[in-house]
PDB file of C-alpha atoms in Angstrom:
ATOM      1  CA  UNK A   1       0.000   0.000   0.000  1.00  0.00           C
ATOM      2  CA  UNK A   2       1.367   3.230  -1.159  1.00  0.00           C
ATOM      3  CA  UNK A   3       1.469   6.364   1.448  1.00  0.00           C
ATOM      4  CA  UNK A   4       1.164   9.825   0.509  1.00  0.00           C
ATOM      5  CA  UNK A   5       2.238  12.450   2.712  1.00  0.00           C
ATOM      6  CA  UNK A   6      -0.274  15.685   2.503  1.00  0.00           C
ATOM      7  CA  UNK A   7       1.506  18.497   2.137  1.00  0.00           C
ATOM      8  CA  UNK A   8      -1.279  20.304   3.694  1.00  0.00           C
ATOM      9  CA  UNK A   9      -0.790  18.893   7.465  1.00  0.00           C
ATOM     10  CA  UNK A  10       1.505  20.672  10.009  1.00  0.00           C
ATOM     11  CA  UNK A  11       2.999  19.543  13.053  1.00  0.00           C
ATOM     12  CA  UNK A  12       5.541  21.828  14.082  1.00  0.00           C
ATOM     13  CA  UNK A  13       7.672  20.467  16.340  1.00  0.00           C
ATOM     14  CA  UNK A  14      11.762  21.639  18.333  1.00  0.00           C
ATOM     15  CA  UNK A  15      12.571  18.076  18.867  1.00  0.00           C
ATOM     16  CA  UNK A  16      13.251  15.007  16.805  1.00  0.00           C
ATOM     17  CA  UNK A  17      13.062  15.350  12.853  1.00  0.00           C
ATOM     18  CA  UNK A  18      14.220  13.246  10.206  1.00  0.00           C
ATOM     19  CA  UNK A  19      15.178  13.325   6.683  1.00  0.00           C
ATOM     20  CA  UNK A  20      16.485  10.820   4.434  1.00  0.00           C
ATOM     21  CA  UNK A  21      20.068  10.986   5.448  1.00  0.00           C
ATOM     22  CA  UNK A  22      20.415  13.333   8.168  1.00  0.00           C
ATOM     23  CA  UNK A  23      18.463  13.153  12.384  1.00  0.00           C
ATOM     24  CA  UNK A  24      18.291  16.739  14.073  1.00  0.00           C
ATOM     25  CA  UNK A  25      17.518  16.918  17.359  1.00  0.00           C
ATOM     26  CA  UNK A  26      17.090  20.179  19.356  1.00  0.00           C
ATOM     27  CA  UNK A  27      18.164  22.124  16.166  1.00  0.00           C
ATOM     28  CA  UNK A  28      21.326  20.031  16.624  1.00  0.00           C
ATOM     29  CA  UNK A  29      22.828  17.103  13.975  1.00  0.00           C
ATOM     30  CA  UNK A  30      22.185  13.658  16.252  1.00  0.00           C
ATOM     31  CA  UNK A  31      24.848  12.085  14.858  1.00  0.00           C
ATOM     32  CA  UNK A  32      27.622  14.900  14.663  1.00  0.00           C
ATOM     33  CA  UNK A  33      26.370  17.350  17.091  1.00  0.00           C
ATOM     34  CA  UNK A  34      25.422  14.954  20.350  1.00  0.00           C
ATOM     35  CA  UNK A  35      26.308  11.241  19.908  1.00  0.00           C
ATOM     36  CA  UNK A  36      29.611  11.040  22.071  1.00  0.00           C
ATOM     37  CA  UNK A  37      29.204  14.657  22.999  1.00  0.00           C
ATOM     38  CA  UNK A  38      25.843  14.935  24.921  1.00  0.00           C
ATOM     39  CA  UNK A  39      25.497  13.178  28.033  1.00  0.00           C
ATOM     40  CA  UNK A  40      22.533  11.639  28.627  1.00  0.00           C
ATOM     41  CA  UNK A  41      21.423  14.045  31.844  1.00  0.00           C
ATOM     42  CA  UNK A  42      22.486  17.063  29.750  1.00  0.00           C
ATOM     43  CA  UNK A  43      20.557  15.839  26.755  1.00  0.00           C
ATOM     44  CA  UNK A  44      17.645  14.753  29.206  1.00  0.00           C
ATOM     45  CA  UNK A  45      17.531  18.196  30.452  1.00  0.00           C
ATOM     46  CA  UNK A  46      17.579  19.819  27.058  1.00  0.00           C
ATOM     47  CA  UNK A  47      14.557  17.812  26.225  1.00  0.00           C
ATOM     48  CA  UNK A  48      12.411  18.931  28.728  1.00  0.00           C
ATOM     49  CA  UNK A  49      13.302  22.351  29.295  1.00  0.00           C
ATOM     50  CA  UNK A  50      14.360  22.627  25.629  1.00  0.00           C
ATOM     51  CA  UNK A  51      17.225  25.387  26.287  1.00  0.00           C
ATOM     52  CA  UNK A  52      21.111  24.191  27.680  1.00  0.00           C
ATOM     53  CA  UNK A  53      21.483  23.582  31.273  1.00  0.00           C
ATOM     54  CA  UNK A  54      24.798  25.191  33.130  1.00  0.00           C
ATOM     55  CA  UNK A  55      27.088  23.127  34.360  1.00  0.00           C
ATOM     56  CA  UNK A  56      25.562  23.366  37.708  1.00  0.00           C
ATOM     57  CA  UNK A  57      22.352  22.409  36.402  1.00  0.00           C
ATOM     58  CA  UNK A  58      23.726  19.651  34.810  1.00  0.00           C
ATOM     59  CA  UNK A  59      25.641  18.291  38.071  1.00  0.00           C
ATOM     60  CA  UNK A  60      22.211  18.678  40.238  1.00  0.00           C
ATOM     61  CA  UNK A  61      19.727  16.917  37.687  1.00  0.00           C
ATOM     62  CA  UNK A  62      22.010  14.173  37.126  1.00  0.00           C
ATOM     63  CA  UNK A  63      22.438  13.710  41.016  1.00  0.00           C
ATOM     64  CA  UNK A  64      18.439  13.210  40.823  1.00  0.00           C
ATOM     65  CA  UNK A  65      18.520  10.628  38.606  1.00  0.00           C
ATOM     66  CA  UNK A  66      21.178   8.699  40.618  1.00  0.00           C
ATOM     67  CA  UNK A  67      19.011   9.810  43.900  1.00  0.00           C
ATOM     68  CA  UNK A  68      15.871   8.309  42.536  1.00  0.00           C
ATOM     69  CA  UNK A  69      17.237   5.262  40.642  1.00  0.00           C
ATOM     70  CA  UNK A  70      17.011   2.149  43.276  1.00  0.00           C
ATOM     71  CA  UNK A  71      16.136   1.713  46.358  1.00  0.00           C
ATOM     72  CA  UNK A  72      16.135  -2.230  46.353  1.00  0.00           C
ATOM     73  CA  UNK A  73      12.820  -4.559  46.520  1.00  0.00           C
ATOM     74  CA  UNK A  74      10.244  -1.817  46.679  1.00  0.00           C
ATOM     75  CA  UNK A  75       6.796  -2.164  45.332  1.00  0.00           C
ATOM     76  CA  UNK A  76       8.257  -0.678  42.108  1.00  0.00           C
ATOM     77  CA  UNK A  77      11.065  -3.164  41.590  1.00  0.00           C
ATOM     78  CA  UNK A  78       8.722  -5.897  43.186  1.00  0.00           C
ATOM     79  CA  UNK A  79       5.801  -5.518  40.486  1.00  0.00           C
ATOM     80  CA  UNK A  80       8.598  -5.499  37.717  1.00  0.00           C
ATOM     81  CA  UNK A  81      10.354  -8.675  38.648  1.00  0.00           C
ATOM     82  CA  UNK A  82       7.038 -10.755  39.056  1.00  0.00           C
ATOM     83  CA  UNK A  83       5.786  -9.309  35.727  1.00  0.00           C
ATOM     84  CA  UNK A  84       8.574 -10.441  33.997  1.00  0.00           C
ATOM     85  CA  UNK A  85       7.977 -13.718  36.050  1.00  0.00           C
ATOM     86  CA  UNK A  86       4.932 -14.319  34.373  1.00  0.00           C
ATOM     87  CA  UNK A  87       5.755 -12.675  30.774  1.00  0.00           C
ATOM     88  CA  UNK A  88       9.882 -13.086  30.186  1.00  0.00           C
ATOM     89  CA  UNK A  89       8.979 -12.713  26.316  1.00  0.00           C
ATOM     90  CA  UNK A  90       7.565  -8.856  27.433  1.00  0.00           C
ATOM     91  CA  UNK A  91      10.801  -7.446  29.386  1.00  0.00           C
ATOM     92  CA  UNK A  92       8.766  -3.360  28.045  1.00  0.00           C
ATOM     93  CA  UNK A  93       5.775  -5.207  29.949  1.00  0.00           C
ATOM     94  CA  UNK A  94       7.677  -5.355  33.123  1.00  0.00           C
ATOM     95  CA  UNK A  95       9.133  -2.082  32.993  1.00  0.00           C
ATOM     96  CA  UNK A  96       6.083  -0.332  32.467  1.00  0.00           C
ATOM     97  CA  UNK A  97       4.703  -2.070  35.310  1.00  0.00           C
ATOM     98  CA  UNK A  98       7.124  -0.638  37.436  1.00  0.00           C
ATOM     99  CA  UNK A  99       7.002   2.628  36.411  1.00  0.00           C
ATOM    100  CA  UNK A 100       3.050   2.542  36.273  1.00  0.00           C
ATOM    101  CA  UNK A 101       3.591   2.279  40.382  1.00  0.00           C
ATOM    102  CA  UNK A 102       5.293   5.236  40.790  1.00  0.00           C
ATOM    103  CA  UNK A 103       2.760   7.213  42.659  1.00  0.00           C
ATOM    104  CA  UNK A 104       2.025   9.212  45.831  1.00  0.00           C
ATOM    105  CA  UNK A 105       3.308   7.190  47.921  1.00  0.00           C
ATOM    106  CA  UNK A 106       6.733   5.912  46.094  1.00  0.00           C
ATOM    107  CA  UNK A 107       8.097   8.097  43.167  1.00  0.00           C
ATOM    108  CA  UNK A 108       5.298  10.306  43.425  1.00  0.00           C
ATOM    109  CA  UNK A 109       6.803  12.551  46.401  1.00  0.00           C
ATOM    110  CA  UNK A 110       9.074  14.459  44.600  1.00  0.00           C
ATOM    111  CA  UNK A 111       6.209  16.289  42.434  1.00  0.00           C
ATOM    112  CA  UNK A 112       3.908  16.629  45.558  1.00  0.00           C
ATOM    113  CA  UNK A 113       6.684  18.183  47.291  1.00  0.00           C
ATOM    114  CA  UNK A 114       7.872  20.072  44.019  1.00  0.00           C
ATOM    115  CA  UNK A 115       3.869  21.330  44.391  1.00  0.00           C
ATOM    116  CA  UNK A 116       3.955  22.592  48.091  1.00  0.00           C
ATOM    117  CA  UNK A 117       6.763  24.316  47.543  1.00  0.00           C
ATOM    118  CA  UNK A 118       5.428  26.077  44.047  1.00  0.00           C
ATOM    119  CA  UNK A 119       1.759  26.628  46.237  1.00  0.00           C
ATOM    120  CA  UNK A 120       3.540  28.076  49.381  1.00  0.00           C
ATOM    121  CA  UNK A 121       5.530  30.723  47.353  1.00  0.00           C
ATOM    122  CA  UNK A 122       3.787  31.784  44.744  1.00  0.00           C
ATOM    123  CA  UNK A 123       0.989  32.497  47.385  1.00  0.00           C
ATOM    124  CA  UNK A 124       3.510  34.550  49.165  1.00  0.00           C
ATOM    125  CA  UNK A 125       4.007  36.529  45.802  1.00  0.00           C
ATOM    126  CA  UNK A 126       0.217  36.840  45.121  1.00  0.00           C
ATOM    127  CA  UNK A 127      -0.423  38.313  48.255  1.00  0.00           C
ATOM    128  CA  UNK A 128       1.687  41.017  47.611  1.00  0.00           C
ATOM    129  CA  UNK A 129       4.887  39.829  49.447  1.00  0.00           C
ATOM    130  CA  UNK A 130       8.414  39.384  48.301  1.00  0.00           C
ATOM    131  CA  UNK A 131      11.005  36.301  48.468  1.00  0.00           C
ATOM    132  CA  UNK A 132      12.219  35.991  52.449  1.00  0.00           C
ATOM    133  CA  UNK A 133      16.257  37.456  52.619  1.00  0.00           C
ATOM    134  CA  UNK A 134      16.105  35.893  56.015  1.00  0.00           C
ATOM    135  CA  UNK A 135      16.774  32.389  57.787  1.00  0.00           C
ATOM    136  CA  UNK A 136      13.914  33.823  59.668  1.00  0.00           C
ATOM    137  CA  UNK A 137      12.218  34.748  57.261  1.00  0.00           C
ATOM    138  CA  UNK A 138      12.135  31.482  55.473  1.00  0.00           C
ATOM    139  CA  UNK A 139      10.985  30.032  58.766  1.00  0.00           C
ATOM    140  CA  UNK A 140       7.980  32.273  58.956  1.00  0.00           C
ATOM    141  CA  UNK A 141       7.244  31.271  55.568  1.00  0.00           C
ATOM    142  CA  UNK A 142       7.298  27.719  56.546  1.00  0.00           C
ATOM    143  CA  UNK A 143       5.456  27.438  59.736  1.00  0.00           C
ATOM    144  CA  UNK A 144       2.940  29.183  58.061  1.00  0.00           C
ATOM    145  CA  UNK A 145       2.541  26.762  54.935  1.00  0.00           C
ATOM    146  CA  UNK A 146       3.271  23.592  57.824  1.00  0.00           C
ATOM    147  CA  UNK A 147       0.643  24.868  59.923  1.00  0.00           C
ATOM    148  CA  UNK A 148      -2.193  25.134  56.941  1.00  0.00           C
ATOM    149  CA  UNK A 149      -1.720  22.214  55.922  1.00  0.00           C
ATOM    150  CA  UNK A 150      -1.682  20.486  59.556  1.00  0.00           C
ATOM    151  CA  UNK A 151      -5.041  22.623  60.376  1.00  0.00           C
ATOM    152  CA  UNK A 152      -6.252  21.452  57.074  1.00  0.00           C
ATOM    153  CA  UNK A 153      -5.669  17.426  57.843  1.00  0.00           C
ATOM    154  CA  UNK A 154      -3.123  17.355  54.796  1.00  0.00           C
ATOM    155  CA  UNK A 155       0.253  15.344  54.828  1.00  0.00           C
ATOM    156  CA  UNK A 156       3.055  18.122  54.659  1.00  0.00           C
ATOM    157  CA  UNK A 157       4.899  16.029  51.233  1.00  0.00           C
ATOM    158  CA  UNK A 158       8.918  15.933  51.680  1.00  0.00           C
ATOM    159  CA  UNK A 159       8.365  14.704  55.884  1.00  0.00           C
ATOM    160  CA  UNK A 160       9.188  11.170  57.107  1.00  0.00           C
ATOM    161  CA  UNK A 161      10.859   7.893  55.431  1.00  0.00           C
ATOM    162  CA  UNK A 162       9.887   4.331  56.355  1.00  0.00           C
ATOM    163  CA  UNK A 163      13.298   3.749  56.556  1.00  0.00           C
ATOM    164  CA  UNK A 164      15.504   6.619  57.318  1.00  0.00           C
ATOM    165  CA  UNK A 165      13.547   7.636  60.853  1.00  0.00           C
ATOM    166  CA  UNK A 166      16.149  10.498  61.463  1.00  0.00           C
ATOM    167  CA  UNK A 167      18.149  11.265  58.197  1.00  0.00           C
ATOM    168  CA  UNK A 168      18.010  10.216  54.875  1.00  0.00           C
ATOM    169  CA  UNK A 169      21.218  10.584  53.351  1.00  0.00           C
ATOM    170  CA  UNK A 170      20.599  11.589  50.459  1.00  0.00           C
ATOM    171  CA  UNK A 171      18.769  15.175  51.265  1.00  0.00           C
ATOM    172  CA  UNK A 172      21.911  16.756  52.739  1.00  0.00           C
ATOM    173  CA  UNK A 173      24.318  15.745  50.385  1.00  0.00           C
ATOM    174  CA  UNK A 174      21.793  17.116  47.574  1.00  0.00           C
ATOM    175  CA  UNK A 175      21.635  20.084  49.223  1.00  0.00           C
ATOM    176  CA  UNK A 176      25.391  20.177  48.952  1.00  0.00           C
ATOM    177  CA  UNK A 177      25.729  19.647  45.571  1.00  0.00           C
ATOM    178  CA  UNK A 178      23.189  22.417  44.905  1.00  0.00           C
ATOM    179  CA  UNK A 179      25.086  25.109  46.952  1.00  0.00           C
ATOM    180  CA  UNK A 180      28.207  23.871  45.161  1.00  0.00           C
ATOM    181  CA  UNK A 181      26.937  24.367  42.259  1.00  0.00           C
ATOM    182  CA  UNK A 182      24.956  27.423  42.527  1.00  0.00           C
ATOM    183  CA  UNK A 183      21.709  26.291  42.009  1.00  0.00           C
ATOM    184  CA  UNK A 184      20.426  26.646  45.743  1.00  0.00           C
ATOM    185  CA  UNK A 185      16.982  28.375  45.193  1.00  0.00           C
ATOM    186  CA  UNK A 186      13.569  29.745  47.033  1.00  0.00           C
ATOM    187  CA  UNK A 187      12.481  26.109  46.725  1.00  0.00           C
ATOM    188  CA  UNK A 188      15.233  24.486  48.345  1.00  0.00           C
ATOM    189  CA  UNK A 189      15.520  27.523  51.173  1.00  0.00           C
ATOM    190  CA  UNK A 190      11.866  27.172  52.011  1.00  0.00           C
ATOM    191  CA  UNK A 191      11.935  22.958  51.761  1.00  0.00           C
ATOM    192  CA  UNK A 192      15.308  23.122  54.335  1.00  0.00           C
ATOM    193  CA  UNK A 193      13.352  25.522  56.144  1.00  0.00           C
ATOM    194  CA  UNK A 194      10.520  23.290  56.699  1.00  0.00           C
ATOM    195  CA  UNK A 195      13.124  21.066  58.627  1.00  0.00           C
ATOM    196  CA  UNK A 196      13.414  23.691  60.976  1.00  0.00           C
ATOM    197  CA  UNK A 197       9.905  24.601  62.161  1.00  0.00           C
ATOM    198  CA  UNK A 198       8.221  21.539  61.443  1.00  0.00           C
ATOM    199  CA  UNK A 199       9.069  19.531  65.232  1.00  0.00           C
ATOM    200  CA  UNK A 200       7.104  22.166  66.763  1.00  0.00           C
ATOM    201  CA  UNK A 201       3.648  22.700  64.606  1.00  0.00           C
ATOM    202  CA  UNK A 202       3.466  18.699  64.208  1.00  0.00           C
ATOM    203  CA  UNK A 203       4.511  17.598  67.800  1.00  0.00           C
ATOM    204  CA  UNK A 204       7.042  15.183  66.097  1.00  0.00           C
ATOM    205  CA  UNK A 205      10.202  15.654  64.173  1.00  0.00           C
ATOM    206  CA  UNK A 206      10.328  14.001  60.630  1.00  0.00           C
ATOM    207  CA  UNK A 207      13.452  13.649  58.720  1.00  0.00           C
ATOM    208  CA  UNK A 208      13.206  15.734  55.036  1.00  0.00           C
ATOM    209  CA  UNK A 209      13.469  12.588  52.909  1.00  0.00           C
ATOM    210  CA  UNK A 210      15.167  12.579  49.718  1.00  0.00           C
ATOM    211  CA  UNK A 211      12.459  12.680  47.189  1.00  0.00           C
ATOM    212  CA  UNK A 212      11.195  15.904  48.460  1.00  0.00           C
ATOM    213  CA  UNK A 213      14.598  17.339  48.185  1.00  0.00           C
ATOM    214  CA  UNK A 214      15.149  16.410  44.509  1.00  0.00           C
ATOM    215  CA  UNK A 215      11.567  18.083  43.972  1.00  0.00           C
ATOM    216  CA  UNK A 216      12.750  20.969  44.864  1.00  0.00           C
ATOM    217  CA  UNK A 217      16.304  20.404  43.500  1.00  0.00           C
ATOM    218  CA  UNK A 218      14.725  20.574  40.019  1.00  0.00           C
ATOM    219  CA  UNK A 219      12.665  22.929  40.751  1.00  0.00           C
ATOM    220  CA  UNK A 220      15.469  25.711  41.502  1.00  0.00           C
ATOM    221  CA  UNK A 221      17.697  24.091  38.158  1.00  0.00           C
ATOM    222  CA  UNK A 222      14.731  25.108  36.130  1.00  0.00           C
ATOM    223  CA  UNK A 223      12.628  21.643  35.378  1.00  0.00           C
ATOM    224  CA  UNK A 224       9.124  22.763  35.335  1.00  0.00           C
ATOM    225  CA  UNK A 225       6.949  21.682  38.395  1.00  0.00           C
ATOM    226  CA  UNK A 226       4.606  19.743  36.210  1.00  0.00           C
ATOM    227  CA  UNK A 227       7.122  17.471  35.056  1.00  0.00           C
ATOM    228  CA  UNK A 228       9.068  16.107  38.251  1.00  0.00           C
ATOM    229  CA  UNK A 229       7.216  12.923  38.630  1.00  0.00           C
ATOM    230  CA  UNK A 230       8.708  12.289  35.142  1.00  0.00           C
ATOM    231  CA  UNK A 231      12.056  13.042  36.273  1.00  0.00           C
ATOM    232  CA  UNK A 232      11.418  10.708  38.782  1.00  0.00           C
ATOM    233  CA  UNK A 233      10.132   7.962  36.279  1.00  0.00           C
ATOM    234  CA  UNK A 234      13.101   8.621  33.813  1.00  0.00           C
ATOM    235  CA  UNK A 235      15.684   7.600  37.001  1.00  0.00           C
ATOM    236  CA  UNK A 236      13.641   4.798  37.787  1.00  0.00           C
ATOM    237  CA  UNK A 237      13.856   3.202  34.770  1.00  0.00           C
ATOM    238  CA  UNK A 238      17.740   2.388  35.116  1.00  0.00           C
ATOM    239  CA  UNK A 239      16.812   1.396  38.018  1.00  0.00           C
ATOM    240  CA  UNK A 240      13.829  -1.051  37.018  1.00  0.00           C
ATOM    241  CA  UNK A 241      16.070  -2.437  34.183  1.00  0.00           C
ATOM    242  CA  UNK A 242      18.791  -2.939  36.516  1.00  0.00           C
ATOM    243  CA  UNK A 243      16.300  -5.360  38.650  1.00  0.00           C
ATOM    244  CA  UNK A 244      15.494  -7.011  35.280  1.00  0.00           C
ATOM    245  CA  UNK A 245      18.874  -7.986  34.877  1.00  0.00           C
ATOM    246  CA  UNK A 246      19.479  -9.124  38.189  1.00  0.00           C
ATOM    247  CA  UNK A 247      16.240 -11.299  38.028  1.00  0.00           C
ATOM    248  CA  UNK A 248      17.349 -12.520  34.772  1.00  0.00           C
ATOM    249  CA  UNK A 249      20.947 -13.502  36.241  1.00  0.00           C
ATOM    250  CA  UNK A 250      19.648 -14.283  39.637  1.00  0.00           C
ATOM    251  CA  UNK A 251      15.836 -15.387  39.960  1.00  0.00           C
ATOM    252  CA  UNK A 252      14.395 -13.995  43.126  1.00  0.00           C
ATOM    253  CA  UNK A 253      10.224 -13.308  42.164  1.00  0.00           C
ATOM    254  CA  UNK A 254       9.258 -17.277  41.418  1.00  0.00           C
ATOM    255  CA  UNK A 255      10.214 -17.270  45.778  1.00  0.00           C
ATOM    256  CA  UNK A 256       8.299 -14.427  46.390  1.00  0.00           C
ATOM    257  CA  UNK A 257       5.181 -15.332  44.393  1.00  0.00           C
ATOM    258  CA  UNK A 258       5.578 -18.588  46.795  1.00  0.00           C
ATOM    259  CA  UNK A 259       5.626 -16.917  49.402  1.00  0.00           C
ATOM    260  CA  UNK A 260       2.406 -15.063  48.583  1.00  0.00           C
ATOM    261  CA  UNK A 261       0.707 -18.251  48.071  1.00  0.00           C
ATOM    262  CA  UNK A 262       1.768 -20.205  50.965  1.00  0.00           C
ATOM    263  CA  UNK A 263       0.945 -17.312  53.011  1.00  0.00           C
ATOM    264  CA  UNK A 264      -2.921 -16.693  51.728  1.00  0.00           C
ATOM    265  CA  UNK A 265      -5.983 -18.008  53.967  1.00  0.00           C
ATOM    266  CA  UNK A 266      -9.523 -17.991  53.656  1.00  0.00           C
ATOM    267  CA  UNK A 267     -11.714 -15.299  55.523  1.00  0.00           C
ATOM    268  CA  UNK A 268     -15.351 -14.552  55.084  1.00  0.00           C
ATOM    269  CA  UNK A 269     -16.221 -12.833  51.634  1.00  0.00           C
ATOM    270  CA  UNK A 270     -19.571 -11.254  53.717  1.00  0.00           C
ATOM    271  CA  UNK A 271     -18.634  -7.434  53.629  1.00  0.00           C
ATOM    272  CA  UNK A 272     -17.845  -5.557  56.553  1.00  0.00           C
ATOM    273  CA  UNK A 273     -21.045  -3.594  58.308  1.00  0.00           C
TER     274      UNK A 273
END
């Protein structure tokens, strides 16, 4: 079947084109201009934001995606490996599966803190107000976003780790690398400020885990807020295909999907009340 190609349809479009002997990507020759050039990070970044990152920029969203990439057997990883248990001929089945989980609760964090930063400031901005110069300023700023959303029954995203009960590791090294590389913004002031107050509005002090501190690590080296849970995805997937390849080599979800069954036991299917 022969294809014609209507000369009358446009789709205008800064990233990928192609012509019969030539790829431009970005405005930029793939195979001259990028291949063993770009980094992947760099070129990441370019795709999303579609300008060049700084060096700085560059250093802090590629310590994201090595931030977000594995954590070991959580739900994420978990789903993936037993997916590929049960379909080994659909290893894109498994990884979506993976990466379908990503969600409030795992993944999701670093766009729901990415948002409660965004929310707290630019309501600090619409009400007439200007960017805290302070430490105590930024603390102000804080207790006051901390205690709405206590008031309001709301989670304060970027607070507590099931793990880490009094530091993650990760959220003070990132902060490190951002100050090092001069890309230590109004979202990472106010999140490390939120640290600070939080112990006494909540009653209980809550480490800043390190999801919320790569939301707003992207947020102050210019990723747009409504993409970090992307970000977030695109790490995960090295991770995800690194548990592939270690269930491949090293079989570990046929036990756990024993487990599971060994471990089930009737109760009564009668709903509750």
């Amino acid at each position: 079947m022969n294809e014609t190609r209507s000369t009358d349809a446009r789709y205008p479009t800064a990233l990928g084109y192609s012509t019969p002997t030539s790829i431009t990507l970005l405005g930029d020759d793939l195979a001259q201009d990028l291949m063993g050039k770009v980094g992947f990070g760099e070129l990441s970044y370019r795709l999303v934001t579609r300008r060049r990152p700084s060096p700085g920029q560059t250093r802090v969203f590629e310590a994201v995606l090595v931030a977000l990439a594995d954590h070991g057997l959580t739900p994420t990883s978990i789903v993936t490996r037993l997916t590929y248990l049960s379909a080994p001929d659909s290893v894109q089945g498994a990884l979506a599966a993976g990466l379908l989980g990503g969600g409030s609760r795992f993944l999701g964090v670093t766009q729901d803190t990415g948002a409660f930063l965004c929310d707290a400031l630019e309501r600090q901005q619409r009400d007439g107000g200007t960017l805290p110069r302070s430490s105590g300023e930024w603390d102000a700023l804080a207790s006051h976003a901390v205690a709405e959303a206590h008031a309001a029954g709301r989670h304060v995203p970027g607070l507590g780790h099931h793990i880490h009960k009094k530091a993650d590791p990760r959220t003070a090294r990132m902060m490190q690398i951002a100050r090092e590389n001069e890309c230590f913004g109004p979202h990472l002031e106010l999140f490390a400020a939120i640290g600070r107050v939080h112990p006494d509005l909540l009653g209980r002090t809550l480490p800043l885990n390190g999801a919320g501190v790569c939301g707003a690590a992207l947020l102050d080296a210019g990723i747009p807020a409504s993409l970090l849970r992307g970000i977030a995805l695109l790490a995960r997937a090295a991770g995800l295909l690194g548990q592939l390849s270690e269930e491949m080599a090293a079989p570990s979800a046929y036990r756990m999907f024993l487990e599971l069954e060994s471990g089930a036991e009737p109760m009564d299917p009668t709903p509750a009340g």
